[in-house]
Amino acid sequence: MTDRPRRVGLSKSKITMFEQCPKRLWLSVHRGELAEQDEGAEARFATGHEVGALACALLPDGVMIEAEPDLAAAVATTQALLYNGHDRPIFEATLQHDGVLVRIDVLEPDGASGWHMAEVKSSTKAKDYHVGDLATQLWVARNAGVPISSAAIRHIDSSFILEREGDFDGLFADTDLMAAAEPIIAGRSETVAAARATLAGAEPGTAPGAHCDAPFPCEFAGYCHAALPAGPEWPVTVLPHGGGKRWVEQGIVDLFVVDPAALTNATHARVHRATVSGEVYHDVEGARAAMAGWAFPRTWLDFETIGFAVPRWIGARPYQQVPFQFSAHVETEEGAVTHHEFLSLDGSDPRRACAEALVEMVPQTGAVIGYNASFEKGRILELAAAFPELADALTAMAARVVDLLPVTRANWYHRDQRGSWSIKAVLPTVAADMDYAALEVKDGGSAQEAYAEAIAADCTAERRAALDAALRAYCGRDTEAMIVLARGLSGAL
Ligand code: SF4
């Protein structure tokens, strides 16, 4: 008697994986240990959990199908409800067909004899790849005999504003995708059979490509890329704003073999020249001229913000970037620099205190300088709109905002920036000792994680103090970096 291959159960997410890349599905089932850790996964999971729980809470007469003691029991419980006239919402209805098991976020009675299906997402709109998710759910539900009359992605409505504490009525909006899912449903049996055949076979030989990042960054990228021959040291992909795509399509991957005469974009030509020659592009006079009109005292300003999917503070919208911290280095014409900062880690709405600190700490005259400064300007104007009594001072401050990024982009390029003018890419090329590597908080994403951790109820005083120090060091470094960069651009270092 020969062993029959074990039939692997499939799920919505496994089918999504298969559709992105057969090899990804195969690796996830047979070589899961090769997956790289996804640093943002925990925060995304927490957001998804919060959003999902709230979607359920807004339907208080709903019934949750628990996954305990096992999914077979969940299927049985779901069937018992569906086939015995249950007439209230069901959460995590668990159904299966042809070895594909799905848990449907929300089933709501449609008022006739069918059900409205909703998949809850923390995005602010339905995305193309959601259609495939919904198609799998619909395919299983229909084949399991559940009459589905409509099916939607239930996403966050970005126009929602929290007006009363705990009142989230209106936070979600449904985008019906039933019609869009039909063509995919029609081919689902074949897709499932193909996924199963892939799993039963040897590791697919799929080569890495654009599909490795869409719709999701693949956790096996390290494994797959390690198997490729090493690429050139300076690939065409360092050309910014997708400038390398045209060359890749022609089979040219090494920037050194690109004909400079064919580069019609001035920035691409500059990046090419600096990379091939190894010489820094630096227009000192251009940089000085661009900054000459920035009046003193100059305030070098940087915000750190947090954007919760589910707004926590009255007057806030979903994902609104609320400033919880800023750093301001104030520089006189003589070169004296004083540092000011604001940081709120008590979990209360930081906006009022932030607005007051800005008005108090930022001089009433002189340029206010940011890096990609439309962000700083936008936050200041939002604070002005939220606090009318501070609006005059904040609006005047916003009118004095100027931007160091375009000055840098136009007047400096070192090949080690590898096509990026982010301050973290530029700074080490101007001042090698000023990198971010030694900081605990190294970028905006980790600042947000630090903030979320610090305001959590279970954060100890000791840990909060450590996070406080790490956040201050990071944000302060950003504004200090701008001063050093501006001096470097002006030839004053
Ligand atoms: S890295 Fe790309 S090729 Fe490799 S499994 Fe992932 S999606 Fe497939």
mmCIF file of C-alpha atoms and ligand atoms in Angstrom, residues 17 20-28 36 203-214 216-225, ligand 1:
data_model
loop_
_atom_site.group_PDB
_atom_site.id
_atom_site.type_symbol
_atom_site.label_atom_id
_atom_site.label_comp_id
_atom_site.label_asym_id
_atom_site.label_seq_id
_atom_site.Cartn_x
_atom_site.Cartn_y
_atom_site.Cartn_z
ATOM 1 C CA MET A 17 -0.641 33.749 -1.382
ATOM 2 C CA GLN A 20 0.572 36.323 -5.674
ATOM 3 C CA CYS A 21 3.148 33.582 -6.235
ATOM 4 C CA PRO A 22 2.824 29.761 -6.245
ATOM 5 C CA LYS A 23 6.264 29.503 -4.687
ATOM 6 C CA ARG A 24 5.211 31.715 -1.777
ATOM 7 C CA LEU A 25 2.356 29.350 -0.965
ATOM 8 C CA TRP A 26 4.623 26.327 -1.311
ATOM 9 C CA LEU A 27 7.301 27.820 0.948
ATOM 10 C CA SER A 28 4.773 28.934 3.562
ATOM 11 C CA GLU A 36 11.748 36.573 7.532
ATOM 12 C CA GLU A 203 9.283 23.648 -4.900
ATOM 13 C CA PRO A 204 8.234 25.884 -7.823
ATOM 14 C CA GLY A 205 11.029 27.609 -9.691
ATOM 15 C CA THR A 206 9.314 31.011 -9.811
ATOM 16 C CA ALA A 207 11.878 33.784 -10.270
ATOM 17 C CA PRO A 208 11.662 36.942 -8.151
ATOM 18 C CA GLY A 209 10.108 39.954 -9.831
ATOM 19 C CA ALA A 210 7.607 42.744 -9.395
ATOM 20 C CA HIS A 211 5.113 40.259 -7.919
ATOM 21 C CA CYS A 212 7.317 39.884 -4.802
ATOM 22 C CA ASP A 213 6.009 43.217 -3.472
ATOM 23 C CA ALA A 214 2.439 43.226 -4.685
ATOM 24 C CA PHE A 216 2.166 42.282 -0.132
ATOM 25 C CA PRO A 217 5.926 42.239 0.456
ATOM 26 C CA CYS A 218 6.882 38.571 0.459
ATOM 27 C CA GLU A 219 8.435 37.168 3.636
ATOM 28 C CA PHE A 220 10.620 34.806 1.551
ATOM 29 C CA ALA A 221 12.380 37.590 -0.390
ATOM 30 C CA GLY A 222 15.676 36.968 1.440
ATOM 31 C CA TYR A 223 15.616 33.274 0.582
ATOM 32 C CA CYS A 224 14.712 33.784 -3.075
ATOM 33 C CA HIS A 225 17.163 36.637 -3.673
HETATM 34 S S1 SF4 B 1 10.227 36.311 -2.982
HETATM 35 FE FE1 SF4 B 1 9.046 36.476 -4.852
HETATM 36 S S2 SF4 B 1 9.519 34.643 -6.009
HETATM 37 FE FE2 SF4 B 1 10.147 34.257 -3.894
HETATM 38 S S3 SF4 B 1 8.352 33.255 -2.976
HETATM 39 FE FE3 SF4 B 1 8.194 35.422 -2.571
HETATM 40 S S4 SF4 B 1 6.919 36.234 -4.196
HETATM 41 FE FE4 SF4 B 1 7.652 34.222 -4.844
#
